[in-house]
Short mmCIF file of C-alpha atoms and ligand atoms in Angstrom, two decimals:
data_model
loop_
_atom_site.label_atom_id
_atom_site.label_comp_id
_atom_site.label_asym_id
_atom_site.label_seq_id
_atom_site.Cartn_x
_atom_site.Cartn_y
_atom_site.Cartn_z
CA UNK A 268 39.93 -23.60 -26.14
CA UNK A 269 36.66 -21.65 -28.08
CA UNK A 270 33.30 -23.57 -27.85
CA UNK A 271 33.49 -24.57 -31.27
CA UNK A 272 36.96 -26.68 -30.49
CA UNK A 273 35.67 -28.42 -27.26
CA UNK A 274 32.73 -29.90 -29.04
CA UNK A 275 34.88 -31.37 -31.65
CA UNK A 276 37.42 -32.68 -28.97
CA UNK A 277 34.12 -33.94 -27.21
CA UNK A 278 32.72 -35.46 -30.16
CA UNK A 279 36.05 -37.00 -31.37
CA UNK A 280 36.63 -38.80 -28.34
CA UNK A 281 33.00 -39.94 -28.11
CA UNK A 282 33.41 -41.09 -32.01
CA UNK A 283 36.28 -43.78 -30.68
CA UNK A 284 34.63 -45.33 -27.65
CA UNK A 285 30.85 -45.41 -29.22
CA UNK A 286 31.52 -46.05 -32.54
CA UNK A 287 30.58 -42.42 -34.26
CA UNK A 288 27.84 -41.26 -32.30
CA UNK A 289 29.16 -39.72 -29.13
CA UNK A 290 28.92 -40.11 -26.02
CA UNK A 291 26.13 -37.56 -25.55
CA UNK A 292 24.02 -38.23 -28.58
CA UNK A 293 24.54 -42.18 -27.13
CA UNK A 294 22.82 -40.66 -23.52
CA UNK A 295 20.35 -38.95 -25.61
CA UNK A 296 19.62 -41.75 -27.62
CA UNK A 297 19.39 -44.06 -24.29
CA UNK A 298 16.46 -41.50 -23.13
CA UNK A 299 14.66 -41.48 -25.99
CA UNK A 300 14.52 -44.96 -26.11
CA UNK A 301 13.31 -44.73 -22.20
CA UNK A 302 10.73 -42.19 -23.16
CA UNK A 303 10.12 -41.87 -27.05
CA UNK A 304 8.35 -38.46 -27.65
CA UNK A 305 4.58 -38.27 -28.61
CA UNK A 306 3.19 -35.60 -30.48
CA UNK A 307 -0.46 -34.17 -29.57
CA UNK A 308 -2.64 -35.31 -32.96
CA UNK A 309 -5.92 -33.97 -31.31
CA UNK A 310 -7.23 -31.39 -28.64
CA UNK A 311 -10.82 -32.44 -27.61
CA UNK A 312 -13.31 -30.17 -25.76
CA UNK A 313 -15.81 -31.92 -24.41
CA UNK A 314 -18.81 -30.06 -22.16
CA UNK A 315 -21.47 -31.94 -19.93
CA UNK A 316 -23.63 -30.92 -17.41
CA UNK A 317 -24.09 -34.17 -15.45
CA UNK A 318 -24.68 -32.03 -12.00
CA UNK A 319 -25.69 -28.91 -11.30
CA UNK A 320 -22.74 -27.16 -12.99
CA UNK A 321 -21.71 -27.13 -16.63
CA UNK A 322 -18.06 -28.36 -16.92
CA UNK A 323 -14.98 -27.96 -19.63
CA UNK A 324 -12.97 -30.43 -19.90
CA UNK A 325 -10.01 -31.18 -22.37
CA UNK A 326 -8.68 -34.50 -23.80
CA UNK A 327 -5.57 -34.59 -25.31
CA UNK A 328 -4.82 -37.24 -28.21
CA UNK A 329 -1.21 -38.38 -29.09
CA UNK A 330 0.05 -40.66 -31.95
CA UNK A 331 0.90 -43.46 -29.29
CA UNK A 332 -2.09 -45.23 -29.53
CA UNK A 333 -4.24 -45.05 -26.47
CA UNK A 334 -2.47 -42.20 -24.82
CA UNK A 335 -4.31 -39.25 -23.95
CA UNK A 336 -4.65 -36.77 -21.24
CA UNK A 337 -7.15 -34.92 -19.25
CA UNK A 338 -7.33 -30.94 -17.85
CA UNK A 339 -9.94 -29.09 -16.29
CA UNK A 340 -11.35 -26.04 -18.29
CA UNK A 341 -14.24 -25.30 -16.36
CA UNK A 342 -15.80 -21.98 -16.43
CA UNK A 343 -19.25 -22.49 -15.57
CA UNK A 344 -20.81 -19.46 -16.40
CA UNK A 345 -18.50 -18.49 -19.84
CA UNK A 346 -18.12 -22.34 -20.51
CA UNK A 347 -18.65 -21.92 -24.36
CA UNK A 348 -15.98 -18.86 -24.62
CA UNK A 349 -13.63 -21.44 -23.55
CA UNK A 350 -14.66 -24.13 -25.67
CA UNK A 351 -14.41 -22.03 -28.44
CA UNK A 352 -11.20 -20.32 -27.64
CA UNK A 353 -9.63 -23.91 -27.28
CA UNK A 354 -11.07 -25.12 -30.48
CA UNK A 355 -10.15 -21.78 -32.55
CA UNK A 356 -6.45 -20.64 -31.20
CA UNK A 357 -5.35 -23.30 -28.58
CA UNK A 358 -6.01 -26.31 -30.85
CA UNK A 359 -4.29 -25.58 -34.05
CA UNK A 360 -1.47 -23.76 -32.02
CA UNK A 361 -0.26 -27.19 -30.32
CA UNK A 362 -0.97 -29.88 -32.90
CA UNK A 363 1.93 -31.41 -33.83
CA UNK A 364 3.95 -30.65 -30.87
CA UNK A 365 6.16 -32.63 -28.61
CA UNK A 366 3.73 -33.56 -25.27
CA UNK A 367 6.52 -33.40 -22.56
CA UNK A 368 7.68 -29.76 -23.15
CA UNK A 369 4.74 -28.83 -20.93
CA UNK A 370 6.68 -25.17 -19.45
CA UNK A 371 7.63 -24.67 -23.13
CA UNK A 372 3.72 -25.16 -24.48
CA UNK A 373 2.33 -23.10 -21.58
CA UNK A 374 4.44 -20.55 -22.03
CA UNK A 375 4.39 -19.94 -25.80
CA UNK A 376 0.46 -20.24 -25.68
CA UNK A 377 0.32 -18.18 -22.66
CA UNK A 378 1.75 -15.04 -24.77
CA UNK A 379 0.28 -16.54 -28.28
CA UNK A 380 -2.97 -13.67 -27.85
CA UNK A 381 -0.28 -10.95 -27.02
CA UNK A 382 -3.16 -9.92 -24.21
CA UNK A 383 -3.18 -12.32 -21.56
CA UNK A 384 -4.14 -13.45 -17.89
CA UNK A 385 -7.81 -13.38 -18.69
CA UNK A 386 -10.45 -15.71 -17.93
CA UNK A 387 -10.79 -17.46 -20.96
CA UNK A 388 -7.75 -18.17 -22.10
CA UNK A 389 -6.17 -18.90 -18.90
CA UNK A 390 -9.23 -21.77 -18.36
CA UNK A 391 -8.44 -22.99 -22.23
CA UNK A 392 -4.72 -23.42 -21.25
CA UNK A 393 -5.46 -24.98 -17.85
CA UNK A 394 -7.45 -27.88 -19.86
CA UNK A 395 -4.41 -28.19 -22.06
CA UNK A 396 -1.81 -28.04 -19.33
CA UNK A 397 -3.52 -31.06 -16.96
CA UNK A 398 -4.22 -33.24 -19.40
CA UNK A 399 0.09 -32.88 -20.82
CA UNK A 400 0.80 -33.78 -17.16
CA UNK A 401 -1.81 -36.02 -17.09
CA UNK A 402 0.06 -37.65 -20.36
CA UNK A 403 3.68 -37.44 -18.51
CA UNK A 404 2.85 -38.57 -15.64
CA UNK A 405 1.11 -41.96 -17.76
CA UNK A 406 4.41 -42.13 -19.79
CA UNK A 407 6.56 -42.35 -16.90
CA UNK A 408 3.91 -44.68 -14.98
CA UNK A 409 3.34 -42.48 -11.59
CA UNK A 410 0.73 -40.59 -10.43
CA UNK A 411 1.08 -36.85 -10.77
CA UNK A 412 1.82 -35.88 -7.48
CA UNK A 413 5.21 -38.09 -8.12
CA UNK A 414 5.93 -36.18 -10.75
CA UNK A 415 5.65 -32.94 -8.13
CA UNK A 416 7.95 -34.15 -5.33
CA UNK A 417 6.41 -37.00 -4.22
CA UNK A 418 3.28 -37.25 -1.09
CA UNK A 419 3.99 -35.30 1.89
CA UNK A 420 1.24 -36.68 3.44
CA UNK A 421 -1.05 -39.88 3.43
CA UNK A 422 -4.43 -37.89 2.09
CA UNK A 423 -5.84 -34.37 2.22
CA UNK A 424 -7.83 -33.30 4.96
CA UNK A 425 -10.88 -31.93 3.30
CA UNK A 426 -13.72 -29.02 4.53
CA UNK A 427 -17.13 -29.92 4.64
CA UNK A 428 -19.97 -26.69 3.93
CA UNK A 429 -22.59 -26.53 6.51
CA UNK A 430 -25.48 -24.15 5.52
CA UNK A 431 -29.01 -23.36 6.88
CA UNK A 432 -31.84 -21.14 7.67
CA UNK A 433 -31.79 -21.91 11.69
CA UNK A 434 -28.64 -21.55 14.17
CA UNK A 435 -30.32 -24.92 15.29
CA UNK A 436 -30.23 -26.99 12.31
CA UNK A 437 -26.57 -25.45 11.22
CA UNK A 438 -25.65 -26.88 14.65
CA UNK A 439 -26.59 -29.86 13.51
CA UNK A 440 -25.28 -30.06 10.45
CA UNK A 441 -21.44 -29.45 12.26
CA UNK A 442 -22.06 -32.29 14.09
CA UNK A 443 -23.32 -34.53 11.51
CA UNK A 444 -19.81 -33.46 10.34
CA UNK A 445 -17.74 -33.87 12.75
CA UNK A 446 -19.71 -37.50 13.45
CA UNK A 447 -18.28 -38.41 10.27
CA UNK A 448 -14.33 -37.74 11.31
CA UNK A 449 -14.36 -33.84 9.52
CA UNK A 450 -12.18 -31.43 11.68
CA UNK A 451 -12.86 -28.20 9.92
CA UNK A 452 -16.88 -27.06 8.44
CA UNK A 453 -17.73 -24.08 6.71
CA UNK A 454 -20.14 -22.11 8.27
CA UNK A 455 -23.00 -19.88 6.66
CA UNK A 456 -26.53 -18.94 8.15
CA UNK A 457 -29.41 -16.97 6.10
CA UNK A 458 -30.02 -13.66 7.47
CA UNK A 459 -33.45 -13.36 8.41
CA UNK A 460 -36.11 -11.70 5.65
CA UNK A 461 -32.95 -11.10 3.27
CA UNK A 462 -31.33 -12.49 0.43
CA UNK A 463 -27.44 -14.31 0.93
CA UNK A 464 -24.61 -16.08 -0.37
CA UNK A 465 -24.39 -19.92 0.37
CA UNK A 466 -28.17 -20.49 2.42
CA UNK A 467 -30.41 -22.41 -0.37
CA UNK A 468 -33.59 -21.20 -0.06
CA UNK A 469 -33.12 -18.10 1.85
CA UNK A 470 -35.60 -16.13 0.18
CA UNK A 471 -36.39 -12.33 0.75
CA UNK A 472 -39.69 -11.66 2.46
CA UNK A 473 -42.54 -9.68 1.84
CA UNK A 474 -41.83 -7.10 4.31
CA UNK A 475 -38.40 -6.38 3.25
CA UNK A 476 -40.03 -5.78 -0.40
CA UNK A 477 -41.90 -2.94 0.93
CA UNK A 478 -39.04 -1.53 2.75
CA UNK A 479 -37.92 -0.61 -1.55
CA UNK A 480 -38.63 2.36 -3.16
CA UNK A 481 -41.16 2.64 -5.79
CA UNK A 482 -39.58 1.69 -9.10
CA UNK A 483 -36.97 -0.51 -8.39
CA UNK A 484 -35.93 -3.65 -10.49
CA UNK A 485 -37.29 -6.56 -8.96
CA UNK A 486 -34.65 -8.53 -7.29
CA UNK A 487 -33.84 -10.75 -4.50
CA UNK A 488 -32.45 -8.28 -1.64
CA UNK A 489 -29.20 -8.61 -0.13
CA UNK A 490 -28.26 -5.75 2.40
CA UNK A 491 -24.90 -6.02 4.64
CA UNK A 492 -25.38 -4.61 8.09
CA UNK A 493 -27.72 -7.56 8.42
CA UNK A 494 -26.07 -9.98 7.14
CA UNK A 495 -22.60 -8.91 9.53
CA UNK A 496 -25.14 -8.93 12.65
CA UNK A 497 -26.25 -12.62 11.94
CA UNK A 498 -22.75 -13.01 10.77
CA UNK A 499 -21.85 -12.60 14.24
CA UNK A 500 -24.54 -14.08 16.24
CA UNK A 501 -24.14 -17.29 14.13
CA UNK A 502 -20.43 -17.89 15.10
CA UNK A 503 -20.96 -16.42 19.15
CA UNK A 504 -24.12 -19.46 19.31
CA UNK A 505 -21.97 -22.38 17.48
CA UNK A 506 -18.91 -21.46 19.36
CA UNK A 507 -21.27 -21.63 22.58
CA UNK A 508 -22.88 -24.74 21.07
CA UNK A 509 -19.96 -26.39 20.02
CA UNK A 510 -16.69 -25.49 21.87
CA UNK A 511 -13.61 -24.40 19.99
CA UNK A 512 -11.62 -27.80 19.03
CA UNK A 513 -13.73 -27.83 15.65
CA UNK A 514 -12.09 -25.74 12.88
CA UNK A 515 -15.10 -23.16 11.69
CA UNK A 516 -14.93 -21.34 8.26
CA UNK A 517 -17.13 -18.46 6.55
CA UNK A 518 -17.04 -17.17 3.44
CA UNK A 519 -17.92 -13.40 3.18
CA UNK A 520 -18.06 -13.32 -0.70
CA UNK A 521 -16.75 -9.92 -1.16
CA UNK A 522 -20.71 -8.62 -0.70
CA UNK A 523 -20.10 -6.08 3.30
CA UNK A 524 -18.23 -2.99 2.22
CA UNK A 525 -14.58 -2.72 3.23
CA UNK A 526 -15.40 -0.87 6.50
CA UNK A 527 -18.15 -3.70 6.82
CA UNK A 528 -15.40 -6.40 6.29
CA UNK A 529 -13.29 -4.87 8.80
CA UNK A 530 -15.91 -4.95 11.66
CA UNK A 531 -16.84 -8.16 11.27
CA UNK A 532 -13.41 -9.58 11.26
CA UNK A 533 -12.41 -7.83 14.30
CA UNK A 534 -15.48 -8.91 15.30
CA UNK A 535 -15.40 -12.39 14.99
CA UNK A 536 -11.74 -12.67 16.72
CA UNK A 537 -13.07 -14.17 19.87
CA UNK A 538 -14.68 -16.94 17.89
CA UNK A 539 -11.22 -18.05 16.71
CA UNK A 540 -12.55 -19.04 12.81
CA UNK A 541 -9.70 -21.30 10.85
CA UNK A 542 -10.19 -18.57 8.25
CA UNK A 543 -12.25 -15.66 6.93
CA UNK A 544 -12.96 -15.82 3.25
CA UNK A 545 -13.25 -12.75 0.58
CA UNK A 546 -13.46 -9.95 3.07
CA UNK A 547 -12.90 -8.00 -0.08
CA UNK A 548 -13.97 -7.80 -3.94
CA UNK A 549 -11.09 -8.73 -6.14
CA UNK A 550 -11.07 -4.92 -7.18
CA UNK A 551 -10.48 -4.36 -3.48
CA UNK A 552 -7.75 -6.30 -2.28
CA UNK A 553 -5.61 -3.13 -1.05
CA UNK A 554 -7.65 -3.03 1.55
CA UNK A 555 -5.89 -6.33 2.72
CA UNK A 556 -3.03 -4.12 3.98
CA UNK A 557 -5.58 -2.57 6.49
CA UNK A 558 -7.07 -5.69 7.56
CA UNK A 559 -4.10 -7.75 8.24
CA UNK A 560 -2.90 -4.72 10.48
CA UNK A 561 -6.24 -4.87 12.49
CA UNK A 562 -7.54 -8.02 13.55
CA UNK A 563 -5.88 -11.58 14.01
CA UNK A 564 -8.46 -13.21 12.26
CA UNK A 565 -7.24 -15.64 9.71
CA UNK A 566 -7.49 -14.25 6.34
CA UNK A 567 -8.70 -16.36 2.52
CA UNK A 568 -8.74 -15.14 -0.72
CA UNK A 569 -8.11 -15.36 -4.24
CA UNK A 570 -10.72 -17.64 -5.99
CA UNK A 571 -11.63 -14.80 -8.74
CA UNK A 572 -8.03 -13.75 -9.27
CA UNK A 573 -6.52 -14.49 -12.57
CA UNK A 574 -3.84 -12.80 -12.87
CA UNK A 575 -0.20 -12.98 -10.77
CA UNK A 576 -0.44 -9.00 -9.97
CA UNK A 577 -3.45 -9.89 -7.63
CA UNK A 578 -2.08 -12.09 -5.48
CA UNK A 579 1.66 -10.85 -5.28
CA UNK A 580 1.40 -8.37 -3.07
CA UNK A 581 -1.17 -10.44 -0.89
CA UNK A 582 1.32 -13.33 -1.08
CA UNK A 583 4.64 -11.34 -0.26
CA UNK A 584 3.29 -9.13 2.31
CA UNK A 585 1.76 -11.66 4.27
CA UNK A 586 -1.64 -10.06 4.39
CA UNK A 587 -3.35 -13.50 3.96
CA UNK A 588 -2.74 -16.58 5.36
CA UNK A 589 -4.77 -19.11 2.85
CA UNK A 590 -4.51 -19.08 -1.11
CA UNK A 591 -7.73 -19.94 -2.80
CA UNK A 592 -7.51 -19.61 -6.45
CA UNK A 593 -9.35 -21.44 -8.32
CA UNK A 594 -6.64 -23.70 -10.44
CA UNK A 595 -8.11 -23.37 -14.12
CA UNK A 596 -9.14 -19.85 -13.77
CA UNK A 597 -5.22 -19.02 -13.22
CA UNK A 598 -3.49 -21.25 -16.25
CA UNK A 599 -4.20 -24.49 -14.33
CA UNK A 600 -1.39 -27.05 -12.95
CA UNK A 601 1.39 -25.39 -14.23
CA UNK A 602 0.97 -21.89 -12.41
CA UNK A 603 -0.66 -23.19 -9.61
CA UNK A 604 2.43 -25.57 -8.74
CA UNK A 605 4.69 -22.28 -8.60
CA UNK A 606 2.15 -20.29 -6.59
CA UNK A 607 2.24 -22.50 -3.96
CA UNK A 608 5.58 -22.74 -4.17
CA UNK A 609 5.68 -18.55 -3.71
CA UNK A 610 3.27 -18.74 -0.73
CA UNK A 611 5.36 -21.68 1.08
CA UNK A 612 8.27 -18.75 1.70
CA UNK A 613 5.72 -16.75 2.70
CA UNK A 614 4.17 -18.99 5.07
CA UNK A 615 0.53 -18.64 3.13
CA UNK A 616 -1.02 -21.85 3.01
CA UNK A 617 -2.93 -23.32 0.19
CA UNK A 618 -6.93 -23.58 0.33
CA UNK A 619 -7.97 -23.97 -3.38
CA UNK A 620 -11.05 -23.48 -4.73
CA UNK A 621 -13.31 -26.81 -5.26
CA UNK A 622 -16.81 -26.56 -5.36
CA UNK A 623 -18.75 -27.94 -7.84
CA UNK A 624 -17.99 -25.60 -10.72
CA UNK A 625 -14.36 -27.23 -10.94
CA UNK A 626 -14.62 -31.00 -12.51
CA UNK A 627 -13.73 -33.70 -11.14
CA UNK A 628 -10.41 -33.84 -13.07
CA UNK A 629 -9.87 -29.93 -11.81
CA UNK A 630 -10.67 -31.79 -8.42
CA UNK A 631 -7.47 -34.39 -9.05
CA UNK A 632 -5.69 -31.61 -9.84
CA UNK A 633 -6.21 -30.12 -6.79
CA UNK A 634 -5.49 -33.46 -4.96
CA UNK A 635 -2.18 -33.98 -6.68
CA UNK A 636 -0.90 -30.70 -5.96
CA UNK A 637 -2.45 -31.10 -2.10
CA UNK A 638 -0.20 -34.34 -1.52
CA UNK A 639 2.74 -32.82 -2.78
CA UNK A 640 2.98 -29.57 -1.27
CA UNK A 641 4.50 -28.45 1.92
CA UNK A 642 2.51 -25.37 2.90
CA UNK A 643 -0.90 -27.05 2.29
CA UNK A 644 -2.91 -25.74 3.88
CA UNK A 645 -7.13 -27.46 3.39
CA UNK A 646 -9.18 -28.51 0.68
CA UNK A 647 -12.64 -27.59 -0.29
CA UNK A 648 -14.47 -30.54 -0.93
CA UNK A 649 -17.22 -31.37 -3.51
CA UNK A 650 -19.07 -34.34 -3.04
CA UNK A 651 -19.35 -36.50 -6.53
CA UNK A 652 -23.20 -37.84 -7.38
CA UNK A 653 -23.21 -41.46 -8.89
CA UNK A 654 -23.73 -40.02 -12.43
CA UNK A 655 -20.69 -37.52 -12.05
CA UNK A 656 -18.61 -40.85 -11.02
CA UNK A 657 -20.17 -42.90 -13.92
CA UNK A 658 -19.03 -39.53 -16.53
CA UNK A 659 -15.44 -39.49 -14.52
CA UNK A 660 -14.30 -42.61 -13.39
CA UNK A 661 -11.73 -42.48 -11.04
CA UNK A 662 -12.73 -39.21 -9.46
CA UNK A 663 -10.70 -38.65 -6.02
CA UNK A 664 -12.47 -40.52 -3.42
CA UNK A 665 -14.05 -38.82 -0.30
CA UNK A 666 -13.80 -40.95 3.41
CA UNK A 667 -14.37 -39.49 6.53
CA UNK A 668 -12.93 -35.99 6.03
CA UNK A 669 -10.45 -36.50 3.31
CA UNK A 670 -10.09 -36.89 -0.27
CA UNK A 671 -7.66 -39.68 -1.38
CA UNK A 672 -5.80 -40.94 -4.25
CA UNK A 673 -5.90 -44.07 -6.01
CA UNK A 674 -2.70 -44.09 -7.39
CA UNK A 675 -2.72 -44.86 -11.07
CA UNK A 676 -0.27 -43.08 -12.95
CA UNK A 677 -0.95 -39.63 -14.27
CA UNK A 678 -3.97 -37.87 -12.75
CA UNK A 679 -5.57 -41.36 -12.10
CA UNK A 680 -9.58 -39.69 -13.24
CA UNK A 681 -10.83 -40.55 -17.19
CA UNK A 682 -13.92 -39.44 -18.81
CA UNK A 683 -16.77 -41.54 -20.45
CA UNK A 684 -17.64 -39.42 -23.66
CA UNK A 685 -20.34 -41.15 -24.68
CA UNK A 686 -21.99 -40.84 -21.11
CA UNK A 687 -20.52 -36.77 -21.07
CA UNK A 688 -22.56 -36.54 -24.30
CA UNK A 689 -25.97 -37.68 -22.76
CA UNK A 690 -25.90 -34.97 -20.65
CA UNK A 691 -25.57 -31.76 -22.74
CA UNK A 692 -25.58 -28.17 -21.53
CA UNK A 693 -29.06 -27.13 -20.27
CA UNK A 694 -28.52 -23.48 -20.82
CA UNK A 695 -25.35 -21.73 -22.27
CA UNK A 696 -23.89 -21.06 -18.91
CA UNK A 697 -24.21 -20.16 -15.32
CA UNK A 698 -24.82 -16.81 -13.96
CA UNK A 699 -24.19 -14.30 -11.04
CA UNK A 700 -24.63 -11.38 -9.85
CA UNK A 701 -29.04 -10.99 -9.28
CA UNK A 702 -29.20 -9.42 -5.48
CA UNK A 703 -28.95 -6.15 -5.42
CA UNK A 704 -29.66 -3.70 -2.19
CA UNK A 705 -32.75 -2.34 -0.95
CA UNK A 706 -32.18 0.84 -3.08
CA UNK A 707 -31.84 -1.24 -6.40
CA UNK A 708 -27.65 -1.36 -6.45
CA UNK A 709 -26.25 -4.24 -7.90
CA UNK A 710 -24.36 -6.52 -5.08
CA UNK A 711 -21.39 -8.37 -6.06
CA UNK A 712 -21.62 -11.96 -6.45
MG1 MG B 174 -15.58 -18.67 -1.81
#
């Protein structure tokens, strides 16, 4: 029997029992009545800078009145590429369309610039992405992390940072910490007269400015030997301080050199740290290969990747053992659900990014994909201020060391526009990228 033949067998005997329409079209029917389709009728970008950090975040309208969804598009210090990227391509490219072919949308957009895997775009689609699950998962009344497999566990465990000027009054910030039921505290300490990554106020001082040749641009001064030596000291005192039952992060920030990197994490073995972020620059990550081979120290990294090539060979040749990406910067939802999917045969577990340069919707996002995955791994946390509550009600709630949902369906977070709107941008966007070395070189971020 040809193709054409068994359909009209099927149909014909469908035509008898269901009076013409089939037994299939019938099924088809019964689903659509279940779940009617909604077209997107509007694609919102709305940016507000009710913290520190200026935010992107889509709404997605549909012609069932009252439905919308919500993504994440934050790039904080590009935020008005992506506004304008989802306003001039994205927007006009998915009007009209059906809401709950979210693979379909992602991947037709995904290709719709012919170049792709950049910043930008993969941001723009990561706003449009959450806020079509955000829409399913309200259609079919469940929260999003349904929609993903269902909880795997009761709420995520959550890392708290810890930062100061003094080994003493880091000390005590672990224990305020762990005082409050937190299990695992990132870690960083200012290196003494120079410039750093995560230390507020650690300034450079007046006699490291005259170690600089004449000439050079005026610049906050970061060197690396330093900051490895203090590196060190700072985890052999809290270890000594605070035993070993407390989980203890650092974050690098690709700024040591790769030889640098290497020391310090062979270094730092006896300290036992839950993991070692950025060793390496994103432009580096070969050197992963060498790492992995030398030291047992637990290995983070990905929260500037955007693109799959960077973390494949990371991923499938176990050199890490934590996943940070940063969920919009790679496509959003939709990607990141199938990267930790990858890393779970590799054993990698997932650690994504969540400062306060992703939203609080990227935050749910996070969350969802946290109580649904199997090789979860932690979660950076980001405390919400009052106002950044009032802006997103429903933002994940934070008790005593993890972050929990509430349980409404689809991403369970909404946005108060006219509230966003009182608190527009202050500048065009963040920036990076100031310290430089003694000698004047630029240090990565
Ligand atoms: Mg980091």
């Amino acid at each position: 029997m040809n193709r054409r033949s068994a359909l009209k067998t099927f149909g014909g005997a469908g035509a008898g029992l269901l009076g013409g329409a089939g037994p299939l079209a019938a099924a088809q029917a019964q689903a659509r009545r279940g779940l009617p389709p909604v077209k997107i009728t509007d694609v919102k970008t709305i940016l507000t800078q009710p913290a520190g950090d200026h935010l992107v975040v889509v709404k997605v309208l549909t012609d069932e009145p009252g439905l919308y969804g919500l993504g994440c598009a934050t790039h904080r210090e590009r935020p008005l590429s992506v506004a304008a990227y989802i306003e001039n391509y994205l927007k006009p490219f998915v009007m009209g369309r059906n809401c709950d072919e979210i693979e379909d949308i992602w991947q037709s957009a995904y290709v719709q610039s012919y170049f792709r895997s950049g910043v930008t775009g993969n941001n723009a689609l990561s706003g449009l992405d959450g806020a079509l699950w955000d829409i399913l998962g309200k259609r079919c009344g469940v929260p999003v992390y349904k929609l993903l497999g269902g909880k795997m566990r009761a709420a995520v465990p959550l890392y708290a940072h810890a930062a100061a000027r003094e080994l003493a009054d880091l000390e005590d910030q672990v224990r305020k910490w762990m005082a409050q039921g937190y299990r695992h505290v990132r870690v960083q300490v200012a290196t003494p007269g120079f410039s750093g990554y995560g230390v507020g106020g650690a300034a450079t001082s007046e006699a490291v400015q005259k170690m600089r040749p004449e000439g050079v641009a005026p610049s906050p001064v970061f060197e690396p030997t330093p900051y490895v030596n203090m590196t060190i000291k700072m985890f052999e005192y809290l270890r000594a301080k605070l035993g070993f039952d407390v989980e203890l992060l650092h974050d690098v920030h690709e700024r040591p050199t790769p030889a640098l990197s290497l020391q310090l994490a062979k270094a730092l073995e006896p300290y036992r740290l839950f993991f070692l972020e950025d060793c390496f620059a994103p432009e580096d990550v070969a050197w992963f290969q060498i790492m992995r081979q030398q030291t047992t120290t637990p290995l983070a990294m990905g929260e500037l990747f955007v693109n799959r090539h960077e973390w494949l060979p990371l991923v499938t040749n176990r050199w890490i053992d934590f996943i940070r990406i940063h969920i919009s910067a790679v496509g959003g939802l939709n990607m990141a659900r199938k990267v930790a999917s990858l890393c779970e045969f590799f054993n990698v577990r997932s650690a994504w990014h969540g400062p306060g340069n992703v939203s609080p919707v990227g935050h749910a996002v996070n969350m969802h994909l946290d109580l649904a995955i199997y090789n979860f791994g932690i979660q950076e946390q980001n405390f919400f201020s009052p106002t950044v509550r009032e802006v997103f009600p429903g933002a994940p709630e934070i008790k005593g060391g993890y972050m929990y949902s509430n349980d409404k369906p689809g991403l369970g977070i909404d946005i108060d526009e006219k509230l966003a709107a009182k608190f527009p941008y202050k500048t065009p966007g963040g920036s990076r990228g100031n310290d430089r070395r003694l000698d004047g070189t630029i240090v990565r971020p």
